[in-house]
Amino acid sequence: MSKITLTIDGKSIQTEAGTSVMTAALANGIDIPHLCYHADLLPSGGCRLCMVQVEKHSKLEASCGLICQDGMAVETDNETLTNLRRDIIDLFVSDHPLNCVVCDKNGACDLQKYAYQYNIHETHYDFELSKTDYCADNPFIVWDHQYCIQCAQCVRVCDEIVGANAIDHAGRGFNSYVATPFDIPMAESDCVFCGSCVQVCPTAALLPRQKIGQGREWEMERIRTICGYCGVGCSVEYACKDGQIIYAQSYDNAPVNGSYLCVKGRFGWDFVNKPDRLTQPLIRKDLAYQLGLTDEPWQLPDKSVLQGKAKFDHYLPVSWGQATDIVADKIADTVQQYGPDAFGGLTSARCTNEENYIFQKFVRVAVGTNSVDHCARL
Amino acid sequence: MTNSIHEIRDADCIFITGSNTTEAHPVLSYEVIRAVKKGATLIVLDPRRIPIVKHATLHLQPKPGADIYLFLAMAHIIIRDGFLDEPFISQRTEDFALFEQSVKAMTPERAALETGIPAKQIEQAARLYAMGQRSFGSSIYEDSQTAPYRGHSTILYAMGITQRSNGTDLVHMLANLAMLGGHLGKPSTGVNPLRGQSNVQGACDLGGLPNVLPGYQPVTDAAKRKTVAEKWGLTDLPAQLGLTVVELTQAAETGQVKALWVMGENPMLSDPDVTHVESALRNLDFLVVQDIFLNETAQLAHVVLPAAASLEKDGSFTNTERRIQLLQPVVKPPGEALPDWQIIGAIAPKVEARLGHDRPDGYWDYGSSAQIMTEIAEVTPIYGGVSYERLVGQGLVWPCPTPDHLGTPILHVGQFSRGLGRFYPVELHLPAEQPDEEYPLILTTGRVLYHYHTGTMTRRSDGLDWIAPRGYVEVNPVDAEQIGLQDAGQVWIVSRRGKVRTQARVSDKVAAGVVFLSFHWKEAPANRLTQDFALDPIAKIPEYKACAVRLESTKRKGKKIKNSGAG
Ligand code: SF4
Ligand code: SF4
Ligand code: FES
């Protein structure tokens, strides 16, 4: 690929042929305001906030769609541009309620960011909402159309990255909005609830339902880890408050997944809080009786465990000390009586590398057999 | 995977077989979509019309198990029509002549006759893949811009290939195809298995297998075994191969195996023929299960130990592209639950003491996961250069043998690990259990988007359970008609092992003669039907992807399910 040189705000910049001015500017630390540009998506040129002045061009140009040319000289900030941007934001907020005080996007909203930056606190136009639908027909995503600024990032991400094509523009002009086909509920559309649209939405139009009313952005601590589901190994950023997860998202340049996740990674973490989590070591009542921990004899019913619910009353809680002693006794007895090959260990494709390592080391070193496996094949 | 996930977006041709990528590896499927949007061709070879077919240039839809005809015929065509990468074959491979012989007889016409797929389509697939032809746009790769204009093609496959009684052969066959087109050792190429679970790669890498020590060092290799033994302060380690999962349950049933420790697995739903598994587990003298929930396997355990979930601990996972990445604890484990490594660390010394093993003080006292990784690096050559400091940020892709090694995102560059790449002639082999009069349909199993494995976690997620509360079976309208079954009606699926009742989705996503059942739901345990008598002879993997069944009507109509699945 050939390199070309241009100047942006007087700074000489080298870039690959075919790069847009926006991309080149961002890569060089020059932040051109934008509401519809996204690095992974084709430019749509809808918001016009990214207009720049190019030497020898008679008109202002949208930098997100403007391809760099050798010798081009671009100015991203001057009075004309500032006035233009103020007017654009003014127009946006003539159709977007400035409910920032109670808004769940407060602190993470791009429109708010630019309104603040350009000091627009109310519209000079007649305020009129074009659309007021509030769609919460599923447990994952809340879609509040009054906050939509029609940047179409959601539509593009759903098409260009996810390939689901679940949503598109509907209606015309002022009354156009983003919708599922024929406004059917999201669950009946081709939506796969990956939440990528939520991830790229710059405003409060698309929000994770888990987040609504749960706190403001700046109150949340962010912790990044790896998704526990499939082998893709996406990075997930959890927003937490008071030791609880509020919602999950990805982040730009996550090593494997960039900004994207699937429904399980983004929305499927709430199992951790379920009341039927195991919280203490348990010993089954027949063994407890054998060991003299209870006086009541008991037997495991013959009914298959695939029928009916899990029964906690088949067990007695014990301390970690007791539990590990019992396990050690039983394993040691087996090895002494029948030899190491009468023991088997199943390690786990859901445990960490470190855990798998010491588990197999235990089986090989302490017990003395190679009978350790996991469900890689299953 | 031989190559990394990010490279897929720049491929010129993607060949997906035996992988329902959009549902089982959603975020990886986004890479495929990105490539297709830029002009890559996409070939999907799968018995079901899975969601990614929407984006495919070509969908070849054989009956479960009949794909082997197509692979052989594709190789035949590539050789016949000169789509070969001759320099690659002559410089980097051996046994080509032998292989050429083995596919001579499998003409596309014969494959067409056997599978019902038109010879033209098989020819098209062979050409697109071998030559890496795009549907529009030009390749980003310079070597593709000059004659013979061969693009970069990549193969993605998953359990649809490996969960077969000839799975090892099929994997060899995919490698054969890749070598024919020279699609190895370059970016956006390769033969790429998509691994199912978050750390299945790591569990294999670190010796959670009965035949190898950490880093795939065979237990039968005396020198390697001794080296590891010494690092562990011993003189030697057991040399005899251990039992695999399926063999372990079989041995539990016969009473050879008396005690089993299960950490974070649920063989009661994931193993084939679960009726057998249950009686085997009940037959054990002692079963200890360590998990986050009282899952079906735990309900048979004598002792249940509460473990921390991955969100509650540190450590590392290795993903399907061999990238080792760090976990961070996000929340605290509930009650007294502990990370698994701490539980093992508490039990191991007690077992050793009872067995009278003499170990230095603190032998099992690992202060942290990071400390375990330090030992892993010493014992495991492919992880030799790994440390927590180096994993921060992007992680590392193994092989990473030394502390200054940057990792290896692409395998087989310039040379295969064994030197020359070997062509393996592969025989025609059909699934062990073929349909007959009594069981006329072929059952194939798999995952759906909203659930994961045995559902222990996803079925406890409110949203996921809302959208996919029940299991279902996909039945072609032709087969449904036979028993008067309507969409959303209840149906029995009966195999030689047992029967399962569930709701039917009548749809042409499956071909006539084929039914699909997912295995996440204990109410409709697919693995009550699957068989465990025909394991792949080398990998010992059960044949989940094909067994014979029949449908029986229950005469019950049902209410339609909300969502039609992913797309
Ligand atoms: S959740 Fe995903 S599939 Fe659904 S509309 Fe948003 S981007 Fe599209
Ligand atoms: S977010 Fe989805 S695709 Fe990514 S690792 Fe988790 S389950 Fe896999
Ligand atoms: S960012 Fe360029 S027009 Fe919106």
mmCIF file of N, CA, C and O in Angstrom, chain B residues 272-313:
data_model
loop_
_atom_site.group_PDB
_atom_site.id
_atom_site.type_symbol
_atom_site.label_atom_id
_atom_site.label_comp_id
_atom_site.label_asym_id
_atom_site.label_seq_id
_atom_site.Cartn_x
_atom_site.Cartn_y
_atom_site.Cartn_z
ATOM 1 N N PRO B 272 -22.518 -39.153 26.309
ATOM 2 C CA PRO B 272 -23.485 -39.915 25.523
ATOM 3 C C PRO B 272 -24.170 -40.972 26.388
ATOM 4 O O PRO B 272 -23.586 -41.445 27.357
ATOM 5 N N ASP B 273 -25.377 -41.303 26.005
ATOM 6 C CA ASP B 273 -26.144 -42.340 26.682
ATOM 7 C C ASP B 273 -26.217 -42.092 28.191
ATOM 8 O O ASP B 273 -25.684 -42.844 29.006
ATOM 9 N N VAL B 274 -26.925 -41.038 28.572
ATOM 10 C CA VAL B 274 -26.919 -40.611 29.980
ATOM 11 C C VAL B 274 -27.573 -41.603 30.927
ATOM 12 O O VAL B 274 -27.304 -41.583 32.123
ATOM 13 N N THR B 275 -28.404 -42.476 30.421
ATOM 14 C CA THR B 275 -28.993 -43.475 31.299
ATOM 15 C C THR B 275 -27.879 -44.361 31.866
ATOM 16 O O THR B 275 -27.817 -44.654 33.061
ATOM 17 N N HIS B 276 -26.959 -44.736 30.973
ATOM 18 C CA HIS B 276 -25.774 -45.476 31.407
ATOM 19 C C HIS B 276 -24.937 -44.675 32.381
ATOM 20 O O HIS B 276 -24.452 -45.203 33.375
ATOM 21 N N VAL B 277 -24.750 -43.418 32.068
ATOM 22 C CA VAL B 277 -23.903 -42.583 32.919
ATOM 23 C C VAL B 277 -24.472 -42.550 34.330
ATOM 24 O O VAL B 277 -23.754 -42.708 35.309
ATOM 25 N N GLU B 278 -25.788 -42.387 34.436
ATOM 26 C CA GLU B 278 -26.374 -42.316 35.776
ATOM 27 C C GLU B 278 -26.140 -43.605 36.553
ATOM 28 O O GLU B 278 -25.746 -43.585 37.718
ATOM 29 N N SER B 279 -26.354 -44.753 35.912
ATOM 30 C CA SER B 279 -26.157 -45.985 36.683
ATOM 31 C C SER B 279 -24.678 -46.171 37.007
ATOM 32 O O SER B 279 -24.326 -46.674 38.076
ATOM 33 N N ALA B 280 -23.806 -45.713 36.122
ATOM 34 C CA ALA B 280 -22.366 -45.803 36.412
ATOM 35 C C ALA B 280 -22.007 -44.945 37.620
ATOM 36 O O ALA B 280 -21.305 -45.387 38.529
ATOM 37 N N LEU B 281 -22.509 -43.711 37.641
ATOM 38 C CA LEU B 281 -22.157 -42.818 38.747
ATOM 39 C C LEU B 281 -22.748 -43.315 40.066
ATOM 40 O O LEU B 281 -22.129 -43.201 41.115
ATOM 41 N N ARG B 282 -23.942 -43.890 39.991
ATOM 42 C CA ARG B 282 -24.545 -44.446 41.203
ATOM 43 C C ARG B 282 -23.739 -45.645 41.722
ATOM 44 O O ARG B 282 -23.795 -45.972 42.897
ATOM 45 N N ASN B 283 -23.044 -46.294 40.827
ATOM 46 C CA ASN B 283 -22.290 -47.486 41.183
ATOM 47 C C ASN B 283 -20.965 -47.181 41.889
ATOM 48 O O ASN B 283 -20.303 -48.073 42.401
ATOM 49 N N LEU B 284 -20.575 -45.891 41.893
ATOM 50 C CA LEU B 284 -19.291 -45.532 42.494
ATOM 51 C C LEU B 284 -19.351 -45.639 44.018
ATOM 52 O O LEU B 284 -20.380 -45.373 44.625
ATOM 53 N N ASP B 285 -18.217 -46.010 44.625
ATOM 54 C CA ASP B 285 -18.134 -45.972 46.083
ATOM 55 C C ASP B 285 -18.108 -44.531 46.563
ATOM 56 O O ASP B 285 -18.606 -44.196 47.624
ATOM 57 N N PHE B 286 -17.466 -43.693 45.769
ATOM 58 C CA PHE B 286 -17.332 -42.307 46.213
ATOM 59 C C PHE B 286 -17.284 -41.359 45.023
ATOM 60 O O PHE B 286 -16.484 -41.515 44.111
ATOM 61 N N LEU B 287 -18.168 -40.378 45.052
ATOM 62 C CA LEU B 287 -18.195 -39.348 44.010
ATOM 63 C C LEU B 287 -18.146 -37.984 44.690
ATOM 64 O O LEU B 287 -18.985 -37.667 45.538
ATOM 65 N N VAL B 288 -17.140 -37.198 44.334
ATOM 66 C CA VAL B 288 -17.086 -35.826 44.840
ATOM 67 C C VAL B 288 -17.210 -34.881 43.650
ATOM 68 O O VAL B 288 -16.534 -35.056 42.634
ATOM 69 N N VAL B 289 -18.114 -33.922 43.769
ATOM 70 C CA VAL B 289 -18.340 -32.975 42.690
ATOM 71 C C VAL B 289 -18.114 -31.565 43.208
ATOM 72 O O VAL B 289 -18.607 -31.193 44.277
ATOM 73 N N GLN B 290 -17.364 -30.823 42.444
ATOM 74 C CA GLN B 290 -17.017 -29.460 42.820
ATOM 75 C C GLN B 290 -17.625 -28.574 41.753
ATOM 76 O O GLN B 290 -17.298 -28.714 40.580
ATOM 77 N N ASP B 291 -18.558 -27.704 42.128
ATOM 78 C CA ASP B 291 -19.238 -26.923 41.091
ATOM 79 C C ASP B 291 -19.821 -25.659 41.685
ATOM 80 O O ASP B 291 -19.699 -25.422 42.888
ATOM 81 N N ILE B 292 -20.474 -24.866 40.838
ATOM 82 C CA ILE B 292 -21.098 -23.648 41.351
ATOM 83 C C ILE B 292 -22.577 -23.882 41.657
ATOM 84 O O ILE B 292 -23.185 -23.130 42.390
ATOM 85 N N PHE B 293 -23.173 -24.909 41.051
ATOM 86 C CA PHE B 293 -24.569 -25.262 41.316
ATOM 87 C C PHE B 293 -24.681 -26.749 41.614
ATOM 88 O O PHE B 293 -23.804 -27.535 41.240
ATOM 89 N N LEU B 294 -25.800 -27.123 42.199
ATOM 90 C CA LEU B 294 -26.088 -28.536 42.433
ATOM 91 C C LEU B 294 -26.617 -29.114 41.116
ATOM 92 O O LEU B 294 -27.805 -29.342 40.956
ATOM 93 N N ASN B 295 -25.707 -29.309 40.162
ATOM 94 C CA ASN B 295 -26.134 -29.777 38.840
ATOM 95 C C ASN B 295 -26.490 -31.262 38.884
ATOM 96 O O ASN B 295 -26.393 -31.901 39.929
ATOM 97 N N GLU B 296 -26.892 -31.803 37.765
ATOM 98 C CA GLU B 296 -27.412 -33.173 37.755
ATOM 99 C C GLU B 296 -26.363 -34.173 38.244
ATOM 100 O O GLU B 296 -26.686 -35.146 38.932
ATOM 101 N N THR B 297 -25.097 -33.938 37.909
ATOM 102 C CA THR B 297 -24.044 -34.843 38.365
ATOM 103 C C THR B 297 -23.843 -34.699 39.876
ATOM 104 O O THR B 297 -23.716 -35.697 40.595
ATOM 105 N N ALA B 298 -23.867 -33.451 40.332
ATOM 106 C CA ALA B 298 -23.683 -33.209 41.766
ATOM 107 C C ALA B 298 -24.777 -33.887 42.583
ATOM 108 O O ALA B 298 -24.551 -34.317 43.713
ATOM 109 N N GLN B 299 -25.951 -34.012 42.005
ATOM 110 C CA GLN B 299 -27.049 -34.642 42.747
ATOM 111 C C GLN B 299 -26.812 -36.124 43.005
ATOM 112 O O GLN B 299 -27.557 -36.763 43.734
ATOM 113 N N LEU B 300 -25.788 -36.677 42.381
ATOM 114 C CA LEU B 300 -25.427 -38.074 42.646
ATOM 115 C C LEU B 300 -24.193 -38.178 43.536
ATOM 116 O O LEU B 300 -23.726 -39.265 43.840
ATOM 117 N N ALA B 301 -23.652 -37.017 43.938
ATOM 118 C CA ALA B 301 -22.373 -37.024 44.644
ATOM 119 C C ALA B 301 -22.539 -37.276 46.131
ATOM 120 O O ALA B 301 -23.549 -36.923 46.726
ATOM 121 N N HIS B 302 -21.508 -37.874 46.714
ATOM 122 C CA HIS B 302 -21.479 -38.041 48.165
ATOM 123 C C HIS B 302 -21.064 -36.743 48.841
ATOM 124 O O HIS B 302 -21.532 -36.419 49.916
ATOM 125 N N VAL B 303 -20.127 -36.057 48.205
ATOM 126 C CA VAL B 303 -19.692 -34.775 48.750
ATOM 127 C C VAL B 303 -19.751 -33.739 47.632
ATOM 128 O O VAL B 303 -19.337 -34.002 46.508
ATOM 129 N N VAL B 304 -20.287 -32.574 47.957
ATOM 130 C CA VAL B 304 -20.393 -31.489 46.988
ATOM 131 C C VAL B 304 -19.605 -30.303 47.528
ATOM 132 O O VAL B 304 -19.822 -29.886 48.672
ATOM 133 N N LEU B 305 -18.695 -29.785 46.723
ATOM 134 C CA LEU B 305 -17.851 -28.682 47.172
ATOM 135 C C LEU B 305 -18.193 -27.417 46.393
ATOM 136 O O LEU B 305 -18.238 -27.441 45.162
ATOM 137 N N PRO B 306 -18.434 -26.301 47.095
ATOM 138 C CA PRO B 306 -18.856 -25.069 46.426
ATOM 139 C C PRO B 306 -17.678 -24.313 45.823
ATOM 140 O O PRO B 306 -16.735 -23.967 46.527
ATOM 141 N N ALA B 307 -17.744 -24.071 44.532
ATOM 142 C CA ALA B 307 -16.629 -23.416 43.852
ATOM 143 C C ALA B 307 -17.000 -21.991 43.461
ATOM 144 O O ALA B 307 -18.172 -21.645 43.341
ATOM 145 N N ALA B 308 -15.989 -21.179 43.234
ATOM 146 C CA ALA B 308 -16.196 -19.822 42.732
ATOM 147 C C ALA B 308 -16.392 -19.891 41.222
ATOM 148 O O ALA B 308 -15.804 -20.727 40.543
ATOM 149 N N ALA B 309 -17.225 -19.014 40.685
ATOM 150 C CA ALA B 309 -17.411 -18.928 39.233
ATOM 151 C C ALA B 309 -16.245 -18.148 38.627
ATOM 152 O O ALA B 309 -15.483 -17.498 39.340
ATOM 153 N N SER B 310 -16.124 -18.198 37.304
ATOM 154 C CA SER B 310 -14.963 -17.529 36.696
ATOM 155 C C SER B 310 -15.006 -16.022 36.942
ATOM 156 O O SER B 310 -13.966 -15.368 36.988
ATOM 157 N N LEU B 311 -16.204 -15.467 37.128
ATOM 158 C CA LEU B 311 -16.315 -14.033 37.423
ATOM 159 C C LEU B 311 -15.806 -13.685 38.812
ATOM 160 O O LEU B 311 -15.742 -12.528 39.179
ATOM 161 N N GLU B 312 -15.542 -14.722 39.593
ATOM 162 C CA GLU B 312 -15.192 -14.488 40.997
ATOM 163 C C GLU B 312 -13.736 -14.819 41.300
ATOM 164 O O GLU B 312 -13.358 -14.908 42.459
ATOM 165 N N LYS B 313 -12.949 -15.047 40.251
ATOM 166 C CA LYS B 313 -11.571 -15.431 40.567
ATOM 167 C C LYS B 313 -10.579 -14.900 39.558
ATOM 168 O O LYS B 313 -10.965 -14.409 38.496
#
